[in-house]
């Protein structure tokens, strides 16, 4: 493809992208295809001769689009949001075109220096301590794994990296029973073994109980085990619980334990000072993660990973073959040593576009609007007799269930709610996901798509009520 062909195709694609966003509400939110349906429409072998972009785009419309779930749809209330704001998409187009691999300062000095700068901006935007230094990772799962590995190395004086695990097989990790599965995954990948992970019980607000954490740590110490790391969550995935950093941090300090904070979703709300209650005590944390790719208008992937001691992070991952040595390496940051992969995308560019385009005020308004919508919905649910609010809105997530007076059996209630969510999602009008709270089936409602307005939440609630009451019994 020569440059002029590229220009023509790119113009057409940008039109396609703008039309997609303009007309997104006409699409079903969750893909309405059956397993295997898309694969059945794809040829089983690659084409012998090259094909035109026109032919490929025809198949995008015909084959691919029916199998897309529209995360940017204003009636997307499932999982957590994955904002792809237009300025961030524009930046991503530049990144995809230049396609620099940002592993060393020398392989794109602007990428490195912009990353340092925007992570400094983000630290200020979030009101995090001044001695936190940031790096962009691909996902929160990766950042949490990096934190566990750094904690492991710091605790073993960097011996496990050299000698493997033989001498240190009794390290333990703690998180709440509501923590994200990425903690267990990280524990497994870090070689600590999932049996070393303690799930600490939560209180009525789904926050880790500091007293139970302290007891679990003491029990492990008494049994000759070595507590390594506590992962505290701000904004648990199912229940929007906020682990109290002050008492947890004090416990970690007392026992010499690494404190990692997972604020993957809720951390974006820190742009508005009224939500900074959640970081009281954060000065005791060793590392902290927020996903701008969830709720801060920056398209996937972009995870902000802050650490207090970058040297420990770098010592954990550092490896220096001859071909990666550069003459200025003692004077610059080489982000290849700040995480797992060598090759790194230029993610700082989209964050820079987003922060500059929206400014602090725009980012705050985005978060505040969603929090207000969730709070209004919470009030409505409380005022509706045949529904039960199971997790009141904190920030923009809440959980509820349909609970008509004539169904008392717990299993029957779970079943009717399961059918309710399936019917709603099959309608294509909105998309919700479920969870279990203390074993009870609940419907999660997470507000956060950039295009979601009051009318979308109102319409979603109208449909939920109507569908619940007309479900065949
Ligand atoms: N932590 C929490 C609290 C989450 O809710 C999620 C995802 O929803 C993650 C971590 C994992 O995020 P990622 O997909 O960036 O690994």
Tab-separated table of C-alpha atoms in Angstrom, residues 41-262:
chain	number	residue	atom	x	y	z
A	41	UNK	CA	-18.268	-17.256	8.742
A	42	UNK	CA	-14.471	-17.020	8.487
A	43	UNK	CA	-12.497	-18.940	5.845
A	44	UNK	CA	-10.527	-21.796	7.349
A	45	UNK	CA	-7.344	-20.954	5.411
A	46	UNK	CA	-5.558	-17.630	4.755
A	47	UNK	CA	-5.956	-16.096	1.256
A	48	UNK	CA	-3.382	-17.011	-1.377
A	49	UNK	CA	-3.421	-13.553	-2.951
A	50	UNK	CA	-3.720	-10.257	-1.079
A	51	UNK	CA	-7.143	-8.641	-0.833
A	52	UNK	CA	-8.302	-5.043	-0.960
A	53	UNK	CA	-9.032	-2.946	2.111
A	54	UNK	CA	-12.538	-2.507	0.658
A	55	UNK	CA	-13.121	-6.279	0.730
A	56	UNK	CA	-11.697	-6.545	4.236
A	57	UNK	CA	-13.893	-3.681	5.470
A	58	UNK	CA	-16.968	-5.302	3.932
A	59	UNK	CA	-16.212	-8.328	6.077
A	60	UNK	CA	-15.671	-6.136	9.115
A	61	UNK	CA	-19.259	-4.932	8.692
A	62	UNK	CA	-20.697	-8.312	7.735
A	63	UNK	CA	-18.751	-10.723	9.956
A	64	UNK	CA	-16.941	-8.868	12.722
A	65	UNK	CA	-19.383	-6.167	13.826
A	66	UNK	CA	-22.191	-8.583	14.782
A	67	UNK	CA	-19.687	-10.180	17.154
A	68	UNK	CA	-18.642	-6.959	18.861
A	69	UNK	CA	-19.895	-5.970	22.317
A	70	UNK	CA	-20.055	-2.202	22.360
A	71	UNK	CA	-18.158	-1.006	25.405
A	72	UNK	CA	-18.584	2.644	24.352
A	73	UNK	CA	-22.392	2.282	24.228
A	74	UNK	CA	-24.091	4.600	26.739
A	75	UNK	CA	-26.144	1.669	28.057
A	76	UNK	CA	-23.058	-0.400	28.906
A	77	UNK	CA	-23.316	-0.977	32.659
A	78	UNK	CA	-21.415	-4.276	32.851
A	79	UNK	CA	-18.007	-5.050	34.429
A	80	UNK	CA	-16.305	-1.678	34.722
A	81	UNK	CA	-16.196	0.947	31.965
A	82	UNK	CA	-13.376	0.992	29.405
A	83	UNK	CA	-13.465	4.587	28.224
A	84	UNK	CA	-12.062	5.296	24.750
A	85	UNK	CA	-12.561	9.044	24.462
A	86	UNK	CA	-12.097	10.641	21.030
A	87	UNK	CA	-8.876	12.508	21.997
A	88	UNK	CA	-7.387	9.277	23.254
A	89	UNK	CA	-8.345	7.470	20.036
A	90	UNK	CA	-6.703	10.262	18.022
A	91	UNK	CA	-3.510	9.821	20.026
A	92	UNK	CA	-3.701	6.059	19.517
A	93	UNK	CA	-3.836	6.618	15.760
A	94	UNK	CA	-0.555	8.526	15.976
A	95	UNK	CA	0.971	5.863	18.198
A	96	UNK	CA	-0.072	3.088	15.831
A	97	UNK	CA	1.411	4.985	12.910
A	98	UNK	CA	4.768	5.858	14.469
A	99	UNK	CA	4.810	2.557	16.362
A	100	UNK	CA	7.896	3.268	18.437
A	101	UNK	CA	9.073	0.611	20.879
A	102	UNK	CA	9.686	2.612	24.024
A	103	UNK	CA	12.008	0.341	25.960
A	104	UNK	CA	15.050	2.594	26.202
A	105	UNK	CA	15.338	6.359	26.414
A	106	UNK	CA	17.267	6.192	23.127
A	107	UNK	CA	14.551	4.245	21.298
A	108	UNK	CA	12.310	7.329	21.636
A	109	UNK	CA	13.468	9.992	24.102
A	110	UNK	CA	10.145	11.853	23.815
A	111	UNK	CA	8.193	8.772	24.857
A	112	UNK	CA	10.318	8.301	27.962
A	113	UNK	CA	10.327	11.946	28.973
A	114	UNK	CA	6.607	12.377	28.270
A	115	UNK	CA	5.859	9.266	30.338
A	116	UNK	CA	7.800	10.689	33.287
A	117	UNK	CA	5.989	14.008	32.885
A	118	UNK	CA	2.422	12.686	32.547
A	119	UNK	CA	2.883	10.283	35.432
A	120	UNK	CA	3.952	13.287	37.499
A	121	UNK	CA	0.798	15.097	36.360
A	122	UNK	CA	-1.319	12.101	37.233
A	123	UNK	CA	0.254	11.867	40.682
A	124	UNK	CA	-0.753	15.491	41.273
A	125	UNK	CA	-4.217	14.946	39.769
A	126	UNK	CA	-4.795	12.048	42.171
A	127	UNK	CA	-3.409	13.873	45.223
A	128	UNK	CA	-0.851	11.095	45.820
A	129	UNK	CA	2.283	11.685	47.930
A	130	UNK	CA	5.123	13.563	46.238
A	131	UNK	CA	7.593	10.743	46.637
A	132	UNK	CA	5.540	8.388	44.466
A	133	UNK	CA	7.131	7.836	41.060
A	134	UNK	CA	5.029	6.478	38.213
A	135	UNK	CA	5.430	4.144	35.266
A	136	UNK	CA	2.806	3.049	32.746
A	137	UNK	CA	2.092	-0.679	32.602
A	138	UNK	CA	-0.325	-2.455	30.289
A	139	UNK	CA	-2.799	-3.632	32.947
A	140	UNK	CA	-3.450	-3.584	36.675
A	141	UNK	CA	-2.810	-7.326	36.701
A	142	UNK	CA	0.718	-6.661	35.474
A	143	UNK	CA	1.252	-3.819	37.959
A	144	UNK	CA	0.118	-6.018	40.854
A	145	UNK	CA	2.375	-8.831	39.660
A	146	UNK	CA	5.281	-6.351	39.492
A	147	UNK	CA	4.476	-5.239	43.046
A	148	UNK	CA	4.441	-8.841	44.312
A	149	UNK	CA	7.725	-9.586	42.572
A	150	UNK	CA	9.346	-6.437	43.951
A	151	UNK	CA	8.063	-7.233	47.439
A	152	UNK	CA	9.427	-10.770	47.078
A	153	UNK	CA	12.828	-9.523	45.966
A	154	UNK	CA	13.032	-6.761	48.559
A	155	UNK	CA	12.177	-9.290	51.290
A	156	UNK	CA	14.758	-11.811	50.092
A	157	UNK	CA	17.426	-9.156	49.492
A	158	UNK	CA	17.174	-10.006	45.792
A	159	UNK	CA	18.203	-13.607	46.427
A	160	UNK	CA	15.165	-15.331	44.907
A	161	UNK	CA	15.966	-13.738	41.553
A	162	UNK	CA	19.380	-15.415	41.698
A	163	UNK	CA	18.837	-18.697	43.475
A	164	UNK	CA	15.145	-19.420	43.008
A	165	UNK	CA	12.751	-20.221	45.789
A	166	UNK	CA	14.421	-23.036	47.718
A	167	UNK	CA	15.128	-21.102	50.900
A	168	UNK	CA	12.088	-18.847	50.980
A	169	UNK	CA	9.066	-21.044	50.453
A	170	UNK	CA	7.033	-19.789	53.380
A	171	UNK	CA	6.153	-16.286	52.222
A	172	UNK	CA	2.505	-15.262	52.644
A	173	UNK	CA	0.303	-12.639	50.963
A	174	UNK	CA	-2.932	-11.047	52.224
A	175	UNK	CA	-5.891	-9.446	50.491
A	176	UNK	CA	-9.575	-9.144	51.343
A	177	UNK	CA	-12.143	-11.759	50.405
A	178	UNK	CA	-13.442	-9.171	47.891
A	179	UNK	CA	-10.087	-8.534	46.169
A	180	UNK	CA	-9.738	-8.984	42.421
A	181	UNK	CA	-8.655	-12.345	40.998
A	182	UNK	CA	-5.519	-10.675	39.596
A	183	UNK	CA	-4.021	-10.892	43.092
A	184	UNK	CA	-4.284	-14.671	43.155
A	185	UNK	CA	-3.043	-14.853	39.585
A	186	UNK	CA	-0.040	-12.682	40.505
A	187	UNK	CA	0.684	-14.819	43.550
A	188	UNK	CA	0.690	-17.918	41.347
A	189	UNK	CA	2.884	-16.389	38.642
A	190	UNK	CA	5.303	-14.999	41.235
A	191	UNK	CA	5.878	-18.566	42.401
A	192	UNK	CA	4.466	-17.911	45.864
A	193	UNK	CA	1.755	-20.539	45.439
A	194	UNK	CA	-1.948	-19.819	45.835
A	195	UNK	CA	-1.881	-21.701	49.174
A	196	UNK	CA	0.157	-18.789	50.550
A	197	UNK	CA	-2.626	-16.293	49.837
A	198	UNK	CA	-4.884	-15.376	52.764
A	199	UNK	CA	-8.311	-13.943	52.004
A	200	UNK	CA	-9.132	-11.708	54.970
A	201	UNK	CA	-12.826	-11.283	55.882
A	202	UNK	CA	-14.575	-7.974	55.258
A	203	UNK	CA	-16.940	-5.858	57.360
A	204	UNK	CA	-20.496	-4.862	56.483
A	205	UNK	CA	-19.189	-2.228	54.031
A	206	UNK	CA	-17.068	-4.884	52.225
A	207	UNK	CA	-13.810	-3.412	53.562
A	208	UNK	CA	-10.976	-5.594	54.829
A	209	UNK	CA	-11.106	-6.023	58.595
A	210	UNK	CA	-7.801	-4.733	59.932
A	211	UNK	CA	-8.183	-6.762	63.151
A	212	UNK	CA	-8.604	-9.971	61.118
A	213	UNK	CA	-5.565	-9.049	59.020
A	214	UNK	CA	-3.474	-8.560	62.127
A	215	UNK	CA	-4.581	-11.928	63.539
A	216	UNK	CA	-3.833	-13.739	60.264
A	217	UNK	CA	-0.355	-12.197	60.140
A	218	UNK	CA	0.384	-13.161	63.734
A	219	UNK	CA	-0.844	-16.709	63.131
A	220	UNK	CA	1.447	-17.070	60.125
A	221	UNK	CA	4.403	-15.668	62.035
A	222	UNK	CA	3.751	-18.046	64.922
A	223	UNK	CA	3.752	-20.938	62.442
A	224	UNK	CA	7.160	-19.862	61.088
A	225	UNK	CA	5.845	-18.283	57.908
A	226	UNK	CA	6.994	-14.887	56.649
A	227	UNK	CA	4.297	-12.321	55.783
A	228	UNK	CA	5.395	-10.633	52.571
A	229	UNK	CA	2.744	-8.353	51.124
A	230	UNK	CA	-0.736	-6.983	51.780
A	231	UNK	CA	-2.779	-6.005	48.727
A	232	UNK	CA	-5.418	-3.480	49.809
A	233	UNK	CA	-8.208	-2.662	47.379
A	234	UNK	CA	-9.880	0.698	46.900
A	235	UNK	CA	-13.124	-0.064	45.070
A	236	UNK	CA	-13.590	-3.832	45.019
A	237	UNK	CA	-14.874	-5.208	41.745
A	238	UNK	CA	-18.100	-6.728	42.992
A	239	UNK	CA	-18.977	-4.586	45.946
A	240	UNK	CA	-17.148	-1.253	45.815
A	241	UNK	CA	-15.477	-1.897	49.163
A	242	UNK	CA	-12.654	0.363	50.316
A	243	UNK	CA	-10.007	-1.237	52.508
A	244	UNK	CA	-8.913	1.200	55.261
A	245	UNK	CA	-5.336	2.162	54.420
A	246	UNK	CA	-4.593	3.812	57.752
A	247	UNK	CA	-4.876	0.774	60.043
A	248	UNK	CA	-3.686	-1.615	57.316
A	249	UNK	CA	-0.636	0.581	56.680
A	250	UNK	CA	0.132	0.702	60.401
A	251	UNK	CA	0.001	-3.107	60.573
A	252	UNK	CA	2.277	-3.413	57.532
A	253	UNK	CA	4.751	-0.981	59.004
A	254	UNK	CA	4.752	-2.772	62.355
A	255	UNK	CA	5.512	-6.130	60.749
A	256	UNK	CA	7.732	-4.884	57.911
A	257	UNK	CA	5.282	-5.943	55.182
A	258	UNK	CA	4.971	-4.472	51.671
A	259	UNK	CA	1.683	-2.614	51.104
A	260	UNK	CA	0.357	-2.586	47.549
A	261	UNK	CA	-2.866	-0.680	46.813
A	262	UNK	CA	-5.148	-1.794	43.979
